């Protein structure tokens, strides 16, 4: 059985909250993003209490920069040079104080020391046969050979430098035997002749050298190849002179070229079995802290891991998913908190894909599901309600007709409610709160049955989809307004019939999903005439309903529909366009429509035209700020539905104002 440290985050933490993500995704979708891109943008930005992919990527890049700026790669050479200088100095001291030494012998030895090559590697080689007179000098020189052996092994097997400190001849023999057996196993594997039993026997003999405990030869190969490739990249990162010195010094490892021969054989086997590793890369170091061969290889491994994490966090490759993130690597490089943040983002992405928020359409592209649209609409409607409450001092927009048929829905009782109590729900709330018989009710337990007004309305919401709406930042508020009104009618006034009509160069009826996903189009024309034709057709289909006409626009009508179905555009507007538009608006009045214009922008020409149109049909004009557009439209709809509504007199206030 294998155990590892638990890294799954807080097991008692609540599930991820999709509300903020859905709101942000919906906002981006309405701004023209695809749902897939909108989801990725949210995951990249993160939320209020959740860091995103961009922040994790910044931390990865910052650590990579610190590693390169802190270190340089000649740490082993510097350590060898320090030991060599110590050995020569101690030998000179011994020669100077040994009075019994033959003068000719002393002079010869001093001449050899004076004539040492300035190259560290060459000097070490020249002293390989030197008969040291100083015990301290001999020990320092032996430390060089021991250091080189441990560093070379540490390059391939992490931790060997420390593990083999003060190693005995038996320890070195065991290392040589392990390398011999390892190379034989890898060569057998390359020929396809190895068996699981071969691997198990190898691990039984030499498992102490592999603390990562690979379970099979493939895992062993992966670990060895990653380390060996990092060692090669470290060599590639050195100057030609540094590489040459190390190659020459390697022959002195443990006092024999045998170790280097086994390691070269191992490198060749690993390169042939794992050619996909990065054997040719390099990095440019510019710091002051020297790195030995083993530590330098570890840093190169860290850099490779950081590069892989940066690629995973970018999510820029085909088919990328957050499940691709290596959380173990992220924890090693940035700490456990970063891994928990990344896991939360993974769970959020899975929840968005699996919870019915996003679905893949017949064209293969992701889109918001009807469930997601409802959730988004509820959030927008709540925002509208808060704005209306703040400006009118009224209760929640959920207020339904007080004297109509039961809708089947319930809500918490509020001061002034006259609707009948829902007894089962009220008693259930008390019991859930902890009451026992006899049950005592608190005000917060009471729920009332919602009712619907008996008066039905045929509502036409006309929204300007000309390019100026997008260009002046009105595109998303327009869509949010439509979705909020759609949600209100579908959830609270199900007897009403809403028709969404977009009018640009021409007009068309739209489903809410089509409108919210609509991209801004460079299309000249504001065809209110065509939009009114479609609205009046809707009103005629519902002769017993109260017609409600809501028009959101930021420009004068500049196009109209001819009798043959062709669109005629002209700017400035022609008298024919104006006349046809006014005529169709008067048809709406004759059908009994209550009309409200929502004028966006400060264009004086638009203001004069809209005011004139509203007066002709006894309608109203609202000039809200963009943030208040949804509240203005919903308030106007509620006002036109019921004479008892607080909005019936057109008194929607706040930063917007009424005219006409």
XYZ file of C-alpha atoms in Angstrom:
660
model
C 0.000 0.000 0.000
C 1.303 3.463 -0.905
C 0.707 6.543 1.261
C 1.260 10.184 0.559
C 0.549 13.483 2.231
C -3.054 14.657 1.822
C -3.144 17.668 -0.495
C -6.811 17.928 -1.333
C -7.465 21.240 0.385
C -10.017 21.728 3.143
C -12.302 18.646 3.110
C -14.980 20.651 4.939
C -14.872 23.582 2.522
C -18.187 24.354 0.782
C -18.558 23.481 -2.898
C -17.509 26.100 -5.408
C -19.967 28.959 -5.848
C -21.011 29.339 -9.467
C -23.000 32.542 -8.980
C -20.082 34.946 -9.412
C -18.657 32.915 -12.297
C -21.996 32.773 -14.085
C -22.516 36.505 -13.676
C -19.075 37.278 -15.125
C -19.469 34.767 -17.952
C -22.908 36.103 -18.810
C -21.557 39.652 -18.885
C -18.794 38.649 -21.313
C -21.192 36.625 -23.466
C -23.474 39.632 -23.769
C -20.423 41.718 -24.698
C -19.807 39.402 -27.641
C -17.528 36.681 -26.255
C -18.257 33.037 -26.940
C -19.256 31.120 -23.775
C -16.026 29.101 -24.025
C -13.907 32.242 -24.179
C -15.961 33.928 -21.461
C -15.414 30.940 -19.152
C -11.675 30.950 -19.841
C -11.461 34.689 -19.239
C -13.118 34.293 -15.838
C -10.790 31.428 -14.891
C -7.892 33.603 -16.018
C -9.001 36.641 -13.976
C -10.323 34.799 -10.940
C -13.023 36.082 -8.635
C -13.330 38.268 -5.571
C -11.842 35.662 -3.205
C -10.190 33.393 -5.759
C -6.958 34.073 -7.612
C -6.982 33.150 -11.284
C -4.647 31.551 -13.774
C -2.976 34.864 -14.610
C -1.852 35.361 -10.999
C -0.517 31.806 -10.787
C 1.312 32.313 -14.086
C 2.807 35.553 -12.732
C 4.100 33.726 -9.664
C 5.610 31.011 -11.873
C 7.352 33.602 -14.049
C 8.601 35.467 -10.964
C 10.152 32.323 -9.472
C 11.820 31.480 -12.782
C 13.307 34.968 -12.945
C 14.586 34.714 -9.356
C 16.334 31.409 -10.062
C 18.134 32.809 -13.080
C 19.046 36.094 -11.387
C 20.350 34.460 -8.198
C 22.674 31.711 -9.467
C 25.631 30.949 -11.687
C 26.863 27.512 -12.765
C 30.551 27.330 -11.828
C 29.958 26.332 -8.221
C 31.657 22.942 -8.591
C 34.638 24.449 -10.398
C 34.976 27.079 -7.684
C 34.787 24.437 -4.949
C 37.402 22.293 -6.725
C 39.677 25.319 -7.156
C 39.299 26.141 -3.437
C 40.265 22.593 -2.436
C 43.157 22.599 -4.917
C 44.505 25.893 -3.541
C 44.224 24.494 -0.029
C 46.126 21.320 -1.007
C 48.954 23.279 -2.695
C 49.221 25.729 0.203
C 49.408 22.957 2.809
C 52.009 21.129 0.713
C 54.153 24.280 0.448
C 53.973 24.722 4.229
C 55.101 21.145 4.755
C 57.975 21.530 2.306
C 59.109 24.700 4.043
C 59.169 23.220 7.565
C 60.529 19.722 6.772
C 64.185 20.204 7.715
C 65.061 16.564 7.106
C 64.020 16.653 3.405
C 66.727 16.518 0.766
C 67.190 20.002 -0.725
C 67.107 18.646 -4.289
C 63.875 16.786 -3.606
C 62.365 19.929 -2.020
C 63.391 22.030 -5.001
C 61.929 19.508 -7.435
C 58.610 19.390 -5.598
C 58.400 23.172 -5.384
C 59.159 23.378 -9.100
C 56.231 20.988 -9.822
C 53.899 23.097 -7.708
C 55.108 26.325 -9.299
C 54.636 24.877 -12.765
C 51.015 23.792 -12.314
C 48.692 24.740 -15.157
C 46.379 27.720 -14.549
C 43.547 25.432 -15.645
C 41.909 23.814 -12.635
C 41.230 20.568 -14.491
C 44.774 20.351 -15.849
C 46.291 21.099 -12.446
C 44.207 18.369 -10.791
C 45.303 15.929 -13.493
C 48.973 16.905 -13.155
C 48.842 16.207 -9.427
C 47.213 12.794 -9.782
C 50.595 11.049 -9.425
C 52.117 13.492 -6.979
C 53.476 12.018 -3.751
C 52.010 14.351 -1.130
C 54.176 15.106 1.897
C 51.427 16.909 3.838
C 48.584 14.851 5.297
C 46.239 17.872 5.111
C 47.214 18.448 1.464
C 46.568 14.792 0.592
C 43.156 14.898 2.282
C 42.184 18.087 0.410
C 43.205 16.503 -2.887
C 41.264 13.309 -2.109
C 38.266 15.506 -1.301
C 38.429 16.837 -4.866
C 38.079 13.336 -6.319
C 35.356 12.483 -3.827
C 33.524 15.774 -4.512
C 33.612 15.189 -8.283
C 32.232 11.682 -7.899
C 29.440 12.810 -5.603
C 28.561 15.782 -7.836
C 28.437 13.651 -10.976
C 26.192 11.133 -9.242
C 24.074 13.927 -7.766
C 23.472 15.148 -11.299
C 21.753 11.859 -12.145
C 20.426 10.810 -8.725
C 19.175 13.654 -6.525
C 20.585 13.602 -2.990
C 23.689 11.531 -3.762
C 26.097 14.359 -2.847
C 24.946 14.334 0.753
C 24.303 10.606 0.954
C 27.845 9.689 -0.133
C 29.681 12.175 2.045
C 32.466 10.296 3.846
C 31.638 7.255 1.711
C 33.749 4.110 2.053
C 35.216 1.975 -0.710
C 32.340 -0.455 -0.164
C 29.848 2.385 -0.787
C 31.578 3.299 -4.038
C 31.632 -0.325 -5.112
C 27.893 -0.553 -4.463
C 27.345 2.539 -6.646
C 29.379 1.033 -9.483
C 27.439 -2.211 -9.244
C 24.101 -0.339 -9.272
C 25.126 1.582 -12.399
C 26.250 -1.615 -14.109
C 22.960 -3.370 -13.283
C 20.918 -0.300 -14.262
C 22.569 -0.008 -17.651
C 22.049 -3.711 -18.305
C 18.360 -3.393 -17.367
C 17.850 -0.375 -19.648
C 19.638 -2.035 -22.557
C 17.558 -5.157 -22.065
C 14.425 -2.971 -22.040
C 15.519 -1.246 -25.247
C 15.734 -4.673 -26.913
C 12.306 -5.610 -25.563
C 13.691 -8.516 -23.578
C 13.042 -7.330 -20.021
C 10.290 -8.641 -17.754
C 8.563 -7.186 -14.678
C 10.570 -9.677 -12.661
C 13.806 -8.048 -13.893
C 12.655 -4.678 -12.599
C 11.553 -6.103 -9.255
C 14.887 -7.856 -8.773
C 16.756 -4.643 -9.612
C 14.727 -2.648 -7.079
C 15.216 -5.354 -4.448
C 18.990 -4.989 -4.816
C 19.281 -1.229 -5.348
C 16.009 0.332 -4.213
C 17.785 2.486 -1.602
C 19.155 4.650 -4.412
C 15.634 5.530 -5.660
C 13.645 7.234 -2.870
C 10.852 8.108 -5.316
C 9.982 4.365 -5.342
C 9.073 3.835 -9.013
C 6.461 1.124 -9.498
C 7.676 -0.065 -12.898
C 10.482 0.478 -15.356
C 8.590 3.230 -17.202
C 8.328 5.328 -14.039
C 12.017 4.676 -13.365
C 12.885 5.760 -16.899
C 10.810 8.929 -16.652
C 12.471 10.018 -13.394
C 16.002 9.233 -14.598
C 15.512 10.851 -18.015
C 14.102 14.086 -16.579
C 17.097 14.410 -14.264
C 19.654 13.446 -16.934
C 18.137 15.865 -19.457
C 18.361 18.647 -16.868
C 22.028 17.756 -16.310
C 22.645 18.013 -20.052
C 20.864 21.378 -20.195
C 23.093 22.574 -17.377
C 26.183 21.652 -19.382
C 24.664 23.370 -22.424
C 24.219 26.511 -20.318
C 27.926 26.704 -19.433
C 30.616 28.394 -21.423
C 32.791 26.224 -23.656
C 35.719 26.647 -21.240
C 33.618 25.565 -18.258
C 32.368 22.491 -20.105
C 35.889 21.534 -21.131
C 37.191 21.794 -17.581
C 34.345 19.691 -16.223
C 34.889 17.014 -18.832
C 38.564 16.817 -17.887
C 37.800 16.817 -14.176
C 35.227 14.043 -14.586
C 38.017 11.564 -15.268
C 39.226 12.159 -11.695
C 35.862 11.316 -10.095
C 36.483 8.837 -7.272
C 40.019 8.624 -8.607
C 39.084 6.606 -11.684
C 37.473 7.178 -15.126
C 35.225 4.144 -14.523
C 32.424 6.194 -12.958
C 32.295 8.639 -15.867
C 32.230 5.714 -18.297
C 29.190 4.210 -16.557
C 27.412 7.586 -16.432
C 28.097 8.252 -20.116
C 26.661 4.824 -20.903
C 23.614 5.653 -18.771
C 23.113 8.988 -20.570
C 23.236 7.240 -23.926
C 20.633 4.680 -22.851
C 18.311 7.362 -21.477
C 18.575 9.540 -24.592
C 17.685 6.600 -26.850
C 14.750 5.526 -24.642
C 13.414 9.040 -23.973
C 14.266 11.130 -27.047
C 11.314 13.454 -26.325
C 13.017 15.004 -23.310
C 14.679 18.376 -23.823
C 18.317 17.365 -24.257
C 19.345 20.445 -26.239
C 17.959 23.332 -24.189
C 19.864 25.820 -22.066
C 19.330 28.774 -19.742
C 21.179 32.024 -19.099
C 22.147 32.559 -15.465
C 23.283 35.928 -14.171
C 23.512 35.691 -10.383
C 26.286 35.526 -7.823
C 25.438 32.305 -5.958
C 27.409 29.373 -7.372
C 25.725 26.044 -8.035
C 27.349 22.641 -7.929
C 26.585 20.039 -10.549
C 23.849 18.394 -8.491
C 22.229 21.605 -7.273
C 22.520 23.125 -10.735
C 20.798 20.111 -12.247
C 18.043 20.512 -9.661
C 17.615 24.160 -10.627
C 17.450 23.204 -14.312
C 14.793 20.638 -13.399
C 12.909 23.371 -11.553
C 13.162 25.656 -14.580
C 11.822 22.916 -16.856
C 8.967 22.270 -14.442
C 8.201 25.979 -14.246
C 8.157 26.183 -18.051
C 5.716 23.267 -18.187
C 3.510 24.934 -15.562
C 3.567 28.200 -17.513
C 2.421 26.306 -20.602
C -0.324 24.537 -18.667
C -1.500 27.772 -17.051
C -1.616 29.560 -20.403
C -4.277 27.091 -21.633
C -3.346 28.218 -25.143
C -2.978 24.834 -26.800
C -5.713 22.880 -28.567
C -7.966 20.882 -26.260
C -6.553 22.468 -23.113
C -8.360 21.829 -19.822
C -7.503 22.836 -16.285
C -7.315 19.133 -15.468
C -3.993 19.282 -17.363
C -2.476 21.251 -14.461
C 0.137 19.269 -12.525
C -0.905 20.113 -8.966
C 2.048 18.260 -7.423
C 4.477 20.312 -9.506
C 2.617 23.503 -8.604
C 2.872 22.641 -4.902
C 6.607 21.950 -5.244
C 7.269 25.242 -7.003
C 4.793 27.678 -5.425
C 3.610 25.966 -2.251
C 0.475 24.156 -1.150
C -1.747 27.262 -1.188
C -1.146 27.736 -4.917
C -2.038 24.089 -5.500
C -5.278 24.536 -3.535
C -6.130 27.644 -5.591
C -5.492 25.729 -8.810
C -7.585 22.792 -7.610
C -10.445 25.188 -6.854
C -10.214 26.529 -10.415
C -10.279 22.950 -11.718
C -13.394 22.213 -9.681
C -14.968 25.435 -10.902
C -14.324 24.542 -14.540
C -15.737 21.043 -14.028
C -18.768 22.470 -12.242
C -19.408 24.930 -15.065
C -19.197 22.149 -17.636
C -21.015 19.453 -15.672
C -23.682 21.353 -13.728
C -25.851 22.286 -16.690
C -24.393 25.778 -16.999
C -22.744 25.194 -20.379
C -23.646 22.774 -23.130
C -22.205 21.985 -26.520
C -24.483 22.848 -29.408
C -24.928 21.042 -32.713
C -22.125 23.200 -34.158
C -19.713 21.875 -31.524
C -19.437 25.209 -29.681
C -20.251 25.753 -26.020
C -23.280 27.863 -25.161
C -25.184 28.905 -22.054
C -27.959 26.457 -21.196
C -31.531 27.589 -20.458
C -30.800 26.834 -16.810
C -27.818 29.184 -16.901
C -29.896 31.851 -18.615
C -32.484 31.591 -15.843
C -29.832 31.876 -13.143
C -28.249 34.843 -14.868
C -31.640 36.472 -15.329
C -32.431 36.057 -11.639
C -29.151 37.715 -10.709
C -29.843 40.621 -13.055
C -33.396 40.936 -11.780
C -32.110 41.042 -8.205
C -29.788 43.877 -9.173
C -32.700 45.700 -10.803
C -34.780 45.183 -7.666
C -32.078 46.667 -5.468
C -31.846 49.738 -7.679
C -35.611 50.194 -7.681
C -35.843 49.662 -3.935
C -33.148 52.255 -3.352
C -34.913 54.823 -5.492
C -38.542 54.175 -4.522
C -38.372 52.761 -1.001
C -40.475 49.869 -2.304
C -40.240 46.196 -1.567
C -38.722 43.567 -3.844
C -39.827 43.531 -7.500
C -41.136 40.052 -6.761
C -44.336 41.717 -5.559
C -47.158 40.147 -7.525
C -50.782 41.143 -7.946
C -52.588 41.336 -4.646
C -56.047 40.351 -5.855
C -55.427 37.780 -8.547
C -55.233 34.021 -8.936
C -52.711 32.021 -6.956
C -49.515 31.545 -8.930
C -48.425 28.389 -7.057
C -45.287 30.080 -5.734
C -44.614 31.319 -2.200
C -42.325 33.898 -0.646
C -41.399 35.254 2.765
C -43.998 37.531 4.361
C -43.222 41.250 4.378
C -44.858 44.111 6.197
C -48.014 45.208 4.347
C -48.654 41.890 2.566
C -52.335 40.937 2.222
C -51.833 37.610 0.422
C -53.015 34.423 2.173
C -50.555 32.470 4.288
C -49.115 29.214 3.010
C -49.722 27.133 6.159
C -47.682 23.988 5.243
C -44.624 26.042 4.285
C -44.949 28.250 7.387
C -45.150 25.273 9.773
C -42.310 23.495 7.967
C -40.077 26.537 8.384
C -40.764 26.573 12.124
C -40.029 22.842 12.513
C -36.817 23.137 10.479
C -35.807 26.034 12.733
C -36.106 23.652 15.695
C -39.611 24.134 17.111
C -41.363 21.177 18.751
C -45.058 20.776 19.530
C -46.730 23.003 20.398
C -45.220 24.986 17.535
C -44.515 28.677 18.161
C -44.266 30.782 15.019
C -41.768 33.569 14.419
C -42.226 36.248 11.806
C -39.404 34.812 9.690
C -41.292 31.481 9.457
C -44.288 32.968 7.647
C -44.624 32.473 3.905
C -47.464 33.845 1.782
C -48.960 32.562 -1.445
C -48.154 34.722 -4.457
C -50.929 35.858 -6.746
C -50.962 37.063 -10.323
C -52.849 40.067 -11.612
C -55.855 39.048 -13.667
C -54.963 41.618 -16.331
C -52.777 40.076 -18.995
C -50.302 42.114 -20.991
C -48.814 41.704 -24.450
C -45.365 43.251 -24.068
C -43.089 44.260 -26.930
C -39.548 45.267 -25.968
C -37.849 46.963 -28.918
C -34.076 47.289 -28.507
C -31.843 49.276 -30.821
C -29.141 46.947 -32.253
C -27.468 49.518 -34.474
C -23.678 49.734 -34.272
C -23.734 52.968 -32.286
C -25.149 51.032 -29.314
C -22.022 48.881 -29.176
C -19.666 51.722 -30.043
C -20.891 53.889 -27.152
C -20.886 51.141 -24.512
C -24.658 50.528 -24.465
C -24.594 46.991 -25.883
C -24.276 45.036 -22.638
C -26.708 47.193 -20.569
C -29.276 46.711 -23.349
C -28.891 42.928 -23.190
C -28.956 42.879 -19.387
C -32.178 44.866 -19.472
C -33.815 42.467 -21.920
C -32.776 39.432 -19.882
C -34.004 40.950 -16.609
C -37.423 41.776 -18.099
C -37.617 38.354 -19.738
C -36.852 36.664 -16.409
C -39.407 38.758 -14.524
C -42.214 37.955 -16.949
C -41.365 34.255 -17.271
C -41.102 33.745 -13.504
C -43.628 36.202 -12.010
C -46.095 37.188 -14.712
C -46.407 34.004 -16.702
C -49.739 35.105 -18.153
C -48.054 37.961 -20.009
C -46.570 37.458 -23.460
C -43.213 39.110 -24.156
C -41.830 39.662 -27.630
C -38.206 40.746 -27.983
C -37.526 42.740 -31.146
C -34.133 43.981 -32.240
C -33.992 46.778 -34.800
C -30.897 47.887 -36.688
C -30.903 48.251 -40.467
C -33.908 45.959 -40.322
C -35.869 44.447 -37.417
C -36.377 40.865 -36.290
C -37.962 39.016 -33.405
C -35.482 37.176 -31.220
C -35.392 34.552 -28.519
C -33.571 35.699 -25.396
C -30.667 33.315 -26.075
C -30.272 34.796 -29.551
C -30.347 38.367 -28.283
C -27.871 37.841 -25.437
C -25.399 36.136 -27.803
C -25.826 38.739 -30.553
C -22.588 40.268 -31.836
C -22.381 43.950 -32.680
C -22.723 44.439 -36.430
C -21.385 47.266 -38.568
C -24.719 47.884 -40.171
C -25.975 51.402 -40.916
C -29.565 52.095 -40.067
C -32.062 52.389 -37.198
C -35.257 50.830 -38.527
C -37.801 51.632 -35.807
C -40.534 51.477 -38.462
C -39.905 47.763 -39.062
C -39.701 47.139 -35.307
C -43.101 48.768 -34.752
C -44.618 46.667 -37.544
C -43.506 43.513 -35.721
C -44.725 44.871 -32.356
C -48.181 45.676 -33.718
C -48.403 42.197 -35.243
C -47.711 40.839 -31.749
C -50.418 43.057 -30.213
C -53.012 41.947 -32.793
C -52.356 38.309 -31.893
C -53.465 39.096 -28.313
C -56.614 41.243 -28.686
C -57.732 40.714 -25.077
C -54.383 41.652 -23.514
C -53.123 45.084 -22.536
C -50.462 46.153 -25.103
C -47.238 47.492 -23.552
C -44.651 49.020 -25.891
C -41.120 49.610 -24.549
C -38.536 51.151 -26.907
C -34.817 51.420 -26.097
C -32.845 53.512 -28.601
C -29.927 55.898 -28.938
C -30.667 57.366 -32.367
C -33.309 58.769 -34.679
C -34.881 56.373 -37.212
C -32.761 56.378 -40.369
C -34.317 53.508 -42.310
C -37.736 52.079 -43.057
C -39.304 49.112 -44.778
C -40.791 49.613 -48.232
C -43.913 47.817 -49.407
C -41.818 45.363 -51.414
C -39.843 44.375 -48.304
C -36.704 46.322 -49.228
C -34.950 48.447 -46.607
C -34.445 52.105 -47.437
C -31.667 53.930 -45.550
C -30.809 57.629 -45.513
C -28.950 59.946 -43.194
C -30.065 62.502 -42.218
C -33.476 60.834 -41.938
C -35.874 61.494 -44.802
C -39.418 62.747 -44.278
C -40.696 59.393 -45.617
C -38.803 57.450 -42.920
C -40.136 59.762 -40.215
C -43.700 59.646 -41.565
C -43.824 55.852 -41.817
C -42.388 55.495 -38.314
C -44.902 57.972 -36.826
C -47.767 56.287 -38.673
C -46.881 52.864 -37.283
C -46.481 54.290 -33.768
C -49.991 55.761 -34.026
C -51.230 52.319 -35.047
C -49.786 51.077 -31.756
C -51.747 53.755 -29.900
C -54.957 52.781 -31.688
C -54.350 49.227 -30.519
C -54.268 50.607 -26.968
C -50.531 50.352 -26.368
C -48.984 52.139 -23.430
C -45.707 53.422 -24.857
C -42.451 54.298 -23.114
C -39.280 55.478 -24.855
C -35.929 54.929 -23.155
C -33.628 57.496 -24.663
C -29.901 56.780 -24.363
C -27.377 59.506 -25.030
C -27.514 63.291 -25.132
C -28.184 63.896 -28.843
C -30.490 66.980 -29.030
C -32.001 65.806 -32.314
C -32.922 62.466 -30.765
C -34.371 64.205 -27.706
C -36.637 66.429 -29.843
C -37.776 63.501 -31.987
C -38.516 61.169 -29.073
C -40.333 63.865 -27.077
C -42.467 64.653 -30.110
C -43.277 60.985 -30.724
C -44.192 60.401 -27.074
C -46.564 63.379 -27.029
C -48.377 62.136 -30.164
C -49.227 58.821 -28.507
C -49.561 60.039 -24.915
C -46.493 58.064 -24.016
C -43.571 58.690 -21.708
C -39.845 59.299 -22.147
C -37.171 58.098 -19.751
C -33.562 59.221 -20.082
C -31.779 56.918 -17.617
C -28.112 56.509 -17.043
C -26.839 53.194 -18.362
C -26.594 51.594 -14.913
C -30.272 52.375 -14.339
C -31.617 51.213 -17.698
C -32.791 47.822 -16.395
C -34.559 49.354 -13.410
C -36.228 51.938 -15.651
C -37.556 49.366 -18.121
C -38.755 46.944 -15.443
C -40.335 49.797 -13.479
C -42.150 51.026 -16.572
C -43.437 47.527 -17.300
C -44.732 47.126 -13.744
C -46.331 50.567 -13.909
C -48.171 49.794 -17.138
C -49.445 46.461 -15.791
C -51.327 47.697 -12.784
C -52.941 50.891 -11.639
C -51.915 49.933 -8.096
C -48.233 49.688 -8.953
C -45.967 52.327 -7.426
C -44.669 52.871 -10.969
C -48.054 53.487 -12.560
C -47.613 57.244 -12.611
C -44.250 57.000 -14.326
C -42.533 58.020 -11.140
C -39.364 56.014 -11.590
C -36.799 58.319 -10.095
C -33.142 58.326 -9.128
C -30.500 59.577 -11.533
C -32.807 59.223 -14.542
C -35.696 61.614 -15.172
C -39.118 61.647 -16.847
C -40.333 63.903 -19.653
C -43.519 64.148 -21.719
